[in-house]
XYZ file of C-alpha atoms in Angstrom:
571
model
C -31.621 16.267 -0.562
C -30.662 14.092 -3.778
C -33.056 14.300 -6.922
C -33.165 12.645 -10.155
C -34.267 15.338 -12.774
C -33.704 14.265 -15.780
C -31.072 10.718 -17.579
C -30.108 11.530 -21.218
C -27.233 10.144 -23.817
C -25.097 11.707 -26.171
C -24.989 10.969 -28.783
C -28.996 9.787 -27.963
C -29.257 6.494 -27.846
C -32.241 6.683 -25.888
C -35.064 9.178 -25.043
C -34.593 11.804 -22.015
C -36.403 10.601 -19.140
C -37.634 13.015 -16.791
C -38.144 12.173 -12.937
C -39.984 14.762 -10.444
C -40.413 14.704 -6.986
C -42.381 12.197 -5.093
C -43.658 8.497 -7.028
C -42.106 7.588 -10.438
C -42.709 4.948 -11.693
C -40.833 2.979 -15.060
C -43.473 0.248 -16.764
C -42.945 -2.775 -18.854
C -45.313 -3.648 -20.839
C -46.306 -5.953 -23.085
C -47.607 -5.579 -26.788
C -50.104 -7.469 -29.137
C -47.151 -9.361 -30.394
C -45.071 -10.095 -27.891
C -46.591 -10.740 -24.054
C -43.086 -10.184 -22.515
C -42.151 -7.796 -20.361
C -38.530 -9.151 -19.559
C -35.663 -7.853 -20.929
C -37.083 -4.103 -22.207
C -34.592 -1.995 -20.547
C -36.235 -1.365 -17.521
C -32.834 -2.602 -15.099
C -31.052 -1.086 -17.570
C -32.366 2.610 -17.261
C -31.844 2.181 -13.575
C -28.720 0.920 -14.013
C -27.366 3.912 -16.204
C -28.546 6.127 -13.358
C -25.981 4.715 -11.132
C -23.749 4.389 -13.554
C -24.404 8.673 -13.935
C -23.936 8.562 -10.579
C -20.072 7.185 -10.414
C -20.570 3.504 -9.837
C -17.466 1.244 -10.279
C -17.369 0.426 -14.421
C -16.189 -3.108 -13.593
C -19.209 -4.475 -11.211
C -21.940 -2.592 -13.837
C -23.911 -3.549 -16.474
C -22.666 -1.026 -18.364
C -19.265 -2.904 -18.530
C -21.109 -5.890 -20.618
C -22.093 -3.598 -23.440
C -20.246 -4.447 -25.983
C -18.240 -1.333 -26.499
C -17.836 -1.550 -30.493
C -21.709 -1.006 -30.513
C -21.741 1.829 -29.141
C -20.763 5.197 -30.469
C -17.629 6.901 -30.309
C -17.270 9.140 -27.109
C -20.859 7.841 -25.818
C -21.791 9.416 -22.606
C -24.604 8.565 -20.296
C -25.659 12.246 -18.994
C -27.309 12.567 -15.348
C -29.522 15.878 -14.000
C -29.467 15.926 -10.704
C -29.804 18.761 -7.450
C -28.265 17.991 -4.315
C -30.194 20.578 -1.987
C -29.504 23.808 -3.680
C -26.833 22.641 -6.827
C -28.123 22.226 -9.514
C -25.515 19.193 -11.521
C -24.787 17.280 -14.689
C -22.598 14.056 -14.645
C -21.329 13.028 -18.116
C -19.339 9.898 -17.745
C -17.804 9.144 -21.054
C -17.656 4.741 -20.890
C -14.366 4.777 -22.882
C -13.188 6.919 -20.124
C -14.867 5.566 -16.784
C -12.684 7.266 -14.772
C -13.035 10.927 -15.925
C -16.676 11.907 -15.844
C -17.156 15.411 -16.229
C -18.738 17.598 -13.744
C -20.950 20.594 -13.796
C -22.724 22.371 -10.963
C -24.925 25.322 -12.097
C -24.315 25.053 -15.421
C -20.243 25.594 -14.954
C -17.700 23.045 -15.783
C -15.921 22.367 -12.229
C -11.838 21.525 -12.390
C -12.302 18.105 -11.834
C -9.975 15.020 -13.177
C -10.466 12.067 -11.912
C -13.589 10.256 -10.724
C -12.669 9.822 -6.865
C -12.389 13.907 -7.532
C -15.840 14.329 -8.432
C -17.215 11.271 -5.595
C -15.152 13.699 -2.987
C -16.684 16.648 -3.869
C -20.563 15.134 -4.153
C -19.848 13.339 -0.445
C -19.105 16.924 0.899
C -21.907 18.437 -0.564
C -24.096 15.542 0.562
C -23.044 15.320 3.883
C -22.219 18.774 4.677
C -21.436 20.025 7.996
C -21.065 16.646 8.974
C -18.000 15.278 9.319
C -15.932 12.532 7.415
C -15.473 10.134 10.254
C -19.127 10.496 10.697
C -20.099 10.008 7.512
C -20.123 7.632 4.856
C -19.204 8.180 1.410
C -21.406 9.215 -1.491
C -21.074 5.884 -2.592
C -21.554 3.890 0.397
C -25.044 5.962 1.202
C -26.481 5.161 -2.668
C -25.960 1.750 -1.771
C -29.062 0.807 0.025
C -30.847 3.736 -1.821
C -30.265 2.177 -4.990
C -31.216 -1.549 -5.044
C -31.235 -2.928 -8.692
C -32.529 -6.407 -9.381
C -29.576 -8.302 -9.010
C -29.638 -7.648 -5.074
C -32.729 -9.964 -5.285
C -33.601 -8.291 -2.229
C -32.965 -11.299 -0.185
C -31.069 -8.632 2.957
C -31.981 -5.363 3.628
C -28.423 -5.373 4.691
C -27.083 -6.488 1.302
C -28.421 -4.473 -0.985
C -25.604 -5.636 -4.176
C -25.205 -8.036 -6.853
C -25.505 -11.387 -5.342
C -22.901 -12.841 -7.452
C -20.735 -10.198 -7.027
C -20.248 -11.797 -3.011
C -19.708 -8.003 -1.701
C -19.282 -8.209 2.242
C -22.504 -6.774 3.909
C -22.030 -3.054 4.696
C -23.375 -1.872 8.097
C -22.519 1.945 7.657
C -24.479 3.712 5.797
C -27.628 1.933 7.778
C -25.850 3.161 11.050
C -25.532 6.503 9.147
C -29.250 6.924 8.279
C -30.388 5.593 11.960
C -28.554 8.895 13.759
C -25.891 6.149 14.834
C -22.150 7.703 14.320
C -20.478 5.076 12.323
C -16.630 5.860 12.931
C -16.428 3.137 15.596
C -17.821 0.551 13.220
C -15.658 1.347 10.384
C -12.766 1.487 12.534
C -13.703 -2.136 14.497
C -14.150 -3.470 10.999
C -10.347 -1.948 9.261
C -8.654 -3.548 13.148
C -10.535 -7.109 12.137
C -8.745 -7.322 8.439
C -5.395 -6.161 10.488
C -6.710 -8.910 13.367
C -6.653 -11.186 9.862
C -3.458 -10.511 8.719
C -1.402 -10.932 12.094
C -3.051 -14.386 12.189
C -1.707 -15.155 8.627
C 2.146 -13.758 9.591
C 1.941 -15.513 12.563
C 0.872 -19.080 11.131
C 3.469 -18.361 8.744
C 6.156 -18.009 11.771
C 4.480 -20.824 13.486
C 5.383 -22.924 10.455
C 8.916 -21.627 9.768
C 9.600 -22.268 14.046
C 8.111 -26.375 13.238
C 10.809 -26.749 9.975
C 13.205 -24.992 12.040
C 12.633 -27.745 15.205
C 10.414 -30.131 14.603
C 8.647 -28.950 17.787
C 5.624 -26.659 18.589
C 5.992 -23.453 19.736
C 6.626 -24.156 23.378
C 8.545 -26.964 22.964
C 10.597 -24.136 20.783
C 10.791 -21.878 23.745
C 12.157 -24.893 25.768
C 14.766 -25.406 23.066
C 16.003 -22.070 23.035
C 16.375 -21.611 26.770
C 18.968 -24.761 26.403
C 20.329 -22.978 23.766
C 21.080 -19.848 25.628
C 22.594 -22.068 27.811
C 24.936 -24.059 26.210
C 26.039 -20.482 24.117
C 26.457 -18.696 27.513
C 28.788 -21.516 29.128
C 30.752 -21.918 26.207
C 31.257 -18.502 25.756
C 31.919 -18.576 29.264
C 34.792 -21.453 29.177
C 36.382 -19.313 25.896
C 36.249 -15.823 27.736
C 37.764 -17.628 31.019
C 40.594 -19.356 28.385
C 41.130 -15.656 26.830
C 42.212 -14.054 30.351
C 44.897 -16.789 30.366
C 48.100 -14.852 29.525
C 49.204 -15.316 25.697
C 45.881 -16.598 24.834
C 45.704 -14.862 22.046
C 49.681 -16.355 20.905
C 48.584 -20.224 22.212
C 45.647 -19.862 20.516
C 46.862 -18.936 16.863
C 49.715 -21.825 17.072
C 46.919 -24.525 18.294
C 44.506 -23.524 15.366
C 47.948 -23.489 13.158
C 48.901 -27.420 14.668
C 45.395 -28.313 14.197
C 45.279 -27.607 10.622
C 48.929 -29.063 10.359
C 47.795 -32.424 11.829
C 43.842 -32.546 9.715
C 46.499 -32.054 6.390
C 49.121 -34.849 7.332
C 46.531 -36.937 8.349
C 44.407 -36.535 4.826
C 48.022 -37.181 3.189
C 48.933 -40.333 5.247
C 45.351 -42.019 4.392
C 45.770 -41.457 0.772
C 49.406 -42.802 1.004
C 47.872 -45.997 2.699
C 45.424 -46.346 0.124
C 48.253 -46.536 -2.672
C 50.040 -49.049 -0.549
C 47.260 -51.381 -0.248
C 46.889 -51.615 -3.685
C 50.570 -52.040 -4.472
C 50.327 -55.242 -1.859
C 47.509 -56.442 -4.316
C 50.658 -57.225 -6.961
C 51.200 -60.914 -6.560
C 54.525 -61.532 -8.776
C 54.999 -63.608 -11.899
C 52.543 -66.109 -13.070
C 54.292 -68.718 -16.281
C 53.557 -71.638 -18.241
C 55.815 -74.750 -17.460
C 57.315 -75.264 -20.931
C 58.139 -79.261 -20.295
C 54.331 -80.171 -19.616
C 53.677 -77.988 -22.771
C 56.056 -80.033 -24.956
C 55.118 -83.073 -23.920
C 51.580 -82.658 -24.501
C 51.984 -81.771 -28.176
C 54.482 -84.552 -28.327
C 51.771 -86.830 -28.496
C 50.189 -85.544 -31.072
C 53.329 -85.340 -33.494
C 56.774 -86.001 -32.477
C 59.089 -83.608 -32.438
C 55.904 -80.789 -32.439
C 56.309 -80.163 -28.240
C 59.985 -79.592 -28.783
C 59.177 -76.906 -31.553
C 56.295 -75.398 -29.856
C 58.450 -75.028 -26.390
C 61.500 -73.607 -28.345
C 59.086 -70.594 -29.178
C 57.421 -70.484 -25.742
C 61.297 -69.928 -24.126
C 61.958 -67.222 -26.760
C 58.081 -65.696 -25.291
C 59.195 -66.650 -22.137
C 62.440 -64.923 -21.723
C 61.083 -61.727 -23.288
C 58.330 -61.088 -20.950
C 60.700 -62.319 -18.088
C 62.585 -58.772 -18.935
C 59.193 -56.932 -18.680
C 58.363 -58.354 -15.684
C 61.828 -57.470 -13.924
C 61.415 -53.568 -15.565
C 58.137 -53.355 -14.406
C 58.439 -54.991 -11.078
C 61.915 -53.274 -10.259
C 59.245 -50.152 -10.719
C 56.749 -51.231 -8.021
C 59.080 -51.541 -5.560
C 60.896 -48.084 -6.286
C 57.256 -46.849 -6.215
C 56.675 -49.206 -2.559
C 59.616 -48.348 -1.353
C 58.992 -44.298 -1.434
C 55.656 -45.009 -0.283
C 56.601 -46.577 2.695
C 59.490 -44.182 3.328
C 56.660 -40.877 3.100
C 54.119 -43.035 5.733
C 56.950 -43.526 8.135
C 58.135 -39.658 7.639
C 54.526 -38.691 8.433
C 53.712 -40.949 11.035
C 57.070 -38.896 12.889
C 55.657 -35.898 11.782
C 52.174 -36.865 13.468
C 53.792 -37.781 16.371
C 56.329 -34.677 16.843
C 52.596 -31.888 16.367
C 50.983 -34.315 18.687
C 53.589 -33.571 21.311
C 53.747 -30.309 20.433
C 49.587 -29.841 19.988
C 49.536 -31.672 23.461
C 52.026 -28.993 24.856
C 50.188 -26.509 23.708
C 47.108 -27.499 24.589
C 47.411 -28.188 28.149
C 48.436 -24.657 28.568
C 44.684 -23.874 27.774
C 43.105 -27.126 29.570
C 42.451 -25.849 32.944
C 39.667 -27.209 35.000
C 39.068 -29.518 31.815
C 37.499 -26.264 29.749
C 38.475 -27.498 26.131
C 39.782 -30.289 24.422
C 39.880 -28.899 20.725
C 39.876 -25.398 20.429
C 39.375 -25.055 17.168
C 36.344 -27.385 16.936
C 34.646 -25.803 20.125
C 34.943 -22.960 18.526
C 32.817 -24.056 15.308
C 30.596 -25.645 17.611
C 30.017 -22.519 19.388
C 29.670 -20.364 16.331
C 26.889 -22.363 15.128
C 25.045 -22.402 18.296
C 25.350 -18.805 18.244
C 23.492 -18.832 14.863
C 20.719 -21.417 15.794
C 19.587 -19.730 18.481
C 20.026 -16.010 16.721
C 17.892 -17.448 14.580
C 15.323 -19.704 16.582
C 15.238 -16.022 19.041
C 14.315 -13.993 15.797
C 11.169 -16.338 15.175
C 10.281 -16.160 18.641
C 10.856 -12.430 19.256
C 8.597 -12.023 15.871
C 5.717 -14.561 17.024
C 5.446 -13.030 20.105
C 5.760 -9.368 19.017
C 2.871 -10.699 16.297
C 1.084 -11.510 19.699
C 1.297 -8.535 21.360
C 0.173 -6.548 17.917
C -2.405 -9.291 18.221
C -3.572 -8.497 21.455
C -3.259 -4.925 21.220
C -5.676 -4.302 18.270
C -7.829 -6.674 19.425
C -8.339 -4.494 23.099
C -8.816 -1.432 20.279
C -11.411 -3.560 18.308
C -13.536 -4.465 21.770
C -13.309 -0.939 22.594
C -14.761 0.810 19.040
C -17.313 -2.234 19.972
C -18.310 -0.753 23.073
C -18.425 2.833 22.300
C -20.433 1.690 19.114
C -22.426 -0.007 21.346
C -23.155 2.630 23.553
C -24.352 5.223 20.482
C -26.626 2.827 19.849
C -28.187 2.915 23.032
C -28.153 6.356 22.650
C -30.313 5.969 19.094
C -33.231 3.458 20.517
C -35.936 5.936 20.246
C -35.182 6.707 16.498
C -34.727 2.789 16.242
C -38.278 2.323 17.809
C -39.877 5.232 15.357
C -38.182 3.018 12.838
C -40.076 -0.073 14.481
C -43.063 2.085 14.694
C -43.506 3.455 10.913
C -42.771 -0.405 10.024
C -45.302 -1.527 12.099
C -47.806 0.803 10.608
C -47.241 -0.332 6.755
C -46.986 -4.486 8.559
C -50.815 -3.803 9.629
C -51.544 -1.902 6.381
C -50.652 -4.997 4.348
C -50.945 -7.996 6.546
C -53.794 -6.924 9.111
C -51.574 -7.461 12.137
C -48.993 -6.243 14.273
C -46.404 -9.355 14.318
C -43.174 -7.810 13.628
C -40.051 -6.193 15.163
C -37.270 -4.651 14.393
C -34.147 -4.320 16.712
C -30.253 -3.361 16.162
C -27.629 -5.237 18.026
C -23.715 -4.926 18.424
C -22.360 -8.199 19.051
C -18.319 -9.058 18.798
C -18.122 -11.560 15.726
C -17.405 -10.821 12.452
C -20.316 -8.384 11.220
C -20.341 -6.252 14.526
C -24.012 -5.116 14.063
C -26.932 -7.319 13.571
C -30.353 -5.580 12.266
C -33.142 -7.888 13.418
C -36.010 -7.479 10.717
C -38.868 -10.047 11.923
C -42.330 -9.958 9.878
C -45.832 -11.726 9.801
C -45.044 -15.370 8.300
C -41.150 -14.554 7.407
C -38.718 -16.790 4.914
C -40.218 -17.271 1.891
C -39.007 -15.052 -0.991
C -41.796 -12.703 -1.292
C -41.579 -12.045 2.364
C -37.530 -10.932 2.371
C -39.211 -8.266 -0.479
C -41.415 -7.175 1.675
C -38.937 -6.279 4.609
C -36.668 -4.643 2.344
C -39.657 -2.747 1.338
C -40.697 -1.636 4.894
C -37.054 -0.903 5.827
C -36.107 1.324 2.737
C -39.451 3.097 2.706
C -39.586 3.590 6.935
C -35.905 5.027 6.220
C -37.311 7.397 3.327
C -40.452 8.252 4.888
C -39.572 8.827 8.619
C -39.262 12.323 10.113
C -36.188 10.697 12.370
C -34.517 10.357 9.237
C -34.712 13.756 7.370
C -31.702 15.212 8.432
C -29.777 12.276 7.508
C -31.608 10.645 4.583
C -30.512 12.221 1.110
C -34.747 11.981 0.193
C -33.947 9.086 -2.572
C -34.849 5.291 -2.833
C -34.948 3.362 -6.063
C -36.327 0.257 -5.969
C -35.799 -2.238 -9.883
C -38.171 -4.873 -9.894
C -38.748 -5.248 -6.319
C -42.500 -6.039 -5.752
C -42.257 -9.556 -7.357
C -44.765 -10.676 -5.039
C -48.383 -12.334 -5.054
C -51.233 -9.726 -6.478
C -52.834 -8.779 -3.363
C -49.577 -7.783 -1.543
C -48.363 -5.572 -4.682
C -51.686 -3.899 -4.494
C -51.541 -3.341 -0.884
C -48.499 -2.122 -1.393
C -49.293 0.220 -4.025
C -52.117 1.767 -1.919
C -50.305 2.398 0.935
C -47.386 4.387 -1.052
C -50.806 6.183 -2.383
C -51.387 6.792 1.258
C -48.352 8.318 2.216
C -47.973 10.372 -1.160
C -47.819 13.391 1.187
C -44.896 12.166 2.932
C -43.031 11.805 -0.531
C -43.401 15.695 -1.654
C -40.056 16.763 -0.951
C -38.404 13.339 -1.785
C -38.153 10.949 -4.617
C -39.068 7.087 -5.157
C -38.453 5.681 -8.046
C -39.580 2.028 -8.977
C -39.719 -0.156 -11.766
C -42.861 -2.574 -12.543
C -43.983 -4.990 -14.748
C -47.591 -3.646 -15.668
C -49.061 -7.474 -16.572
C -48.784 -7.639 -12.938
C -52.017 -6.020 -12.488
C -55.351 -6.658 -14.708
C -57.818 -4.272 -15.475
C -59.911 -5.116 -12.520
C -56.790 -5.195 -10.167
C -56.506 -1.736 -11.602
C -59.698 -0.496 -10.358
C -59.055 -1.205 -6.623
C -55.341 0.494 -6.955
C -55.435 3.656 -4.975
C -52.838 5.119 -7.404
C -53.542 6.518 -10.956
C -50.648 4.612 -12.132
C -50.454 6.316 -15.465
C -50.222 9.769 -13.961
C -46.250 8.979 -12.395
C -45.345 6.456 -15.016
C -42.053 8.557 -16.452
C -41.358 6.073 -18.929
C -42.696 2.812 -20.594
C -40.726 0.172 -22.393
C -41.963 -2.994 -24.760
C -39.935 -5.408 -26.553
C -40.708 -3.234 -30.141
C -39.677 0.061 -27.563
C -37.134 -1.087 -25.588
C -35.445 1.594 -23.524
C -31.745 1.370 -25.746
C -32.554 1.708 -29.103
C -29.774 -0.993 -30.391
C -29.448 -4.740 -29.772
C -26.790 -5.863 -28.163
C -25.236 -9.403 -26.752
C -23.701 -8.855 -23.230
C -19.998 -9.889 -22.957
């Protein structure tokens, strides 16, 4: 059994509170000058208890406290007993993940905090084994509801903001219900996840690859094989061929011979069509020069085609240097076409020679290109085969885990089946506290394994279920059936804290109040711990309360007494 004894700070920030067995209950209350009850510290002292008790730093409260207003090495100190251990928890918030540990007043060898959270789920659980168990964690979970939960799911019992997957296992846990199968259904869906992501992924990469779907793809590969296995089969036929190996070399060797004089030849054709371009001389007829400027002045032609014949027969030299150069240039042109074009046609006889040493039964044309051809075939369909042969090993992984998920499904299933009667004393003790509050009988509650995403389905139906008072209610039933139940004591660690949780209308909080008054004999060897707004209740609502509330309040907070003794702005 887990109890809270006693949550203290050092240095003391706040003062000890001390918890005993059975009701506790921590009060907000208001004050003659300020009527609010919001905001004292009441969340917060239930929050440092789980914080004592090795809840993650980043999704706590405790994270927003602004850590330069605290002081230096501050510790939030937890006395608790699991059955026969008597422990202290100091968990120093500079260093989150060392708390200290002590058990019996002796400092245990502990460094980290997933040390300390294995050795309290051992001494927890006991005798029971791992795969049967939860962690110390996962139990305090729907032992431990804070606020923020808003109590909308007795399922969810977390920060709604927080969006924390709902958690069947420690409910399967506390029903009798072995919850290895769960977990393990739950661990093959997120790998059931993931092979759907690698093989969309490979589904994609197959569609850039071929433009096709994936058995259009399978299509295209079986004509790939084939095309690959007959040409290799026309180049392996061509190899037994005696002095393949000698043929082939001198073909590839022509080949390359022929692809270079042909380059050559084109570029030497280029050049020649743009030596045709050159026209020849282009002059000015000196006579029709000299008589025009004749009529403007005699004897001004005469002069003016005197100078043009000097021009004339200076350029005329030019024109013979620089034509006498084109045709040098033409002429060598010409003469290097004409040697190729011999050259082309001497490896053509001799490529064709060679050639039809090869062609039998009209195998090849171009060895050399048939070749390339085949070489990337070979690739395309190495590579459209390793997409395939990973999509449909994805598959079978697929297909596999999926048979393993159905069957942890079924064996869950079938444990339980074997857990109805504990399920029905559940049912029962809910029923009992249903009538005690509403008058009637008109609820049920049922546990299901279904295959879809949660697995398990817990079926809480009460009297006029919906509104928001009404989801606080069932969480109320469930924890309290849980805590309360005799099917549940070997199971149950004896805890259940509930912050804030009877936000309902008067005369259900004071029903509610009087049947935990009813069942204080039920609570003597366990420990609930609430938190409540006393403006709830009037004096006269007082009066017809069961409880003495003042005789379990363990602590009371105002706005002038809040529980932390600084102000502070969360960050």
């Amino acid at each position: 059994m887990l109890t809270i004894k006693r949550l203290f700070s050092e240095p003391s920030l706040f003062e000890p509170i001390v918890f005993d067995n059975g009701f506790n209950l921590i009060l907000g209350e208001t004050t003659e000058n300020n009527e609010k009850t919001n905001g004292v510290g009441k969340s917060l002292c239930i929050e440092f208890i789980n914080y004592a008790l090795l809840k993650d730093h980043s999704r706590s409260r405790v994270a927003k406290i602004p850590k330069n207003d605290l002081p230096k090495d501050f510790e939030i100190c937890l006395d608790f007993e699991i059955d026969d251990k008597k422990i202290t928890i100091r968990r120093n918030i500079f260093k989150e993940d060392h708390p200290e540990l002590y058990v019996n007043g002796k400092k245990k060898p502990t460094s980290t905090k997933a040390d300390v959270l294995d050795y309290l789920t051992s001494l927890t659980f006991g005798a029971i084994s791992n795969s049967e168990s939860p962690s110390f964690r996962s139990i305090l979970g729907p032992l431990i509801r804070d606020e923020k939960s808003e109590f909308k799911s007795i399922i969810k019992c977390f920060d709604t903001d927080k969006r924390i997957p709902p958690d069947y296992e420690p409910h399967l846990f506390l029903l009798g219900i072995n919850p290895s199968p769960y977990r393990q259904a739950i661990n093959l869906s997120k790998e059931l996840d993931k092979i759907k992501a690698a093989k969309s992924k490979i589904k994609e990469n197959i569609e850039t690859l071929t433009g096709k779907n994936i058995s259009e793809a399978k299509a295209d590969l079986n004509d790939l094989k084939n095309h690959v296995e007959k040409t290799q089969g026309d180049i392996d036929r061509l190899e037994n061929i005696e002095g393949f190996d000698i043929v082939k070399s001198e073909i590839i060797t022509l080949e390359d011979d022929i692809e270079e004089k042909r380059s050559r030849q084109e570029v030497l054709k280029s050049e020649m069509s743009k030596i045709q371009l050159f026209k020849g001389d282009n002059y000015i007829d000196q006579d029709e020069i000299a008589e025009l400027y004749n009529q403007f002045k005699d004897g001004l032609g005469d002069l003016i085609k005197k100078e043009l014949d000097e021009v004339t027969t200076f350029k005329r030299k030019i024109d013979d240097f620089q034509r006498s150069l084109i045709n040098e240039r033409k002429e060598y042109v010409q003469s290097q076409i004409t040697s190729i074009e011999e050259d082309l046609k001497t490896l053509d006889n001799r490529y064709k020679e060679k050639i039809s040493l090869l062609d039998q039964e009209g195998l090849l044309k171009n060895l050399k290109k048939t070749i390339a051809i085949h070489q990337h075939k070979i690739e395309e369909f190495s590579s459209l085969n390793t997409f395939l042969d990973a999509y449909a090993a994805q598959e079978q992984d697929r297909r596999e885990r999926d048979i393993d998920r159905k069957n942890q499904i079924h064996l869950l299933d079938s444990y339980v089946i074997e857990a109805k009667d504990i399920v029905k004393e559940i049912e029962s003790q809910i029923l009992e506290m249903h009538e005690f509050v509403y008058g009637n009988q008109q609820c049920s509650f049922e546990v299901d394994v279904r295959d879809n995403k949660e697995i398990v389905k817990y079926d809480l139906r009460i009297y006029d279920d919906g509104s928001y008072s009404i989801d606080r209610e069932k969480v109320f039933f469930y924890d309290y059936s849980l805590l309360v139940s005799p099917e549940t004591r070997s199971r149950h660690p004896g805890l259940l804290i509930h912050d804030n949780i009877f936000v309902v209308d008067k005369s259900t909080l004071i029903k509610n109040l009087n049947y935990i008054c009813s069942t204080l004999d039920k609570l003597t060897d366990k420990q609930y711990i609430v938190t409540l707004n006393k403006d709830t209740l009037s004096e006269a609502d007082l009066k017809i309360v069961d409880l003495n509330i003042s005789q379990y309040v363990k602590a009371t907070f105002t706005k002038d007494n809040r529980f932390l003794n600084m102000h502070y702005q969360e960050i």
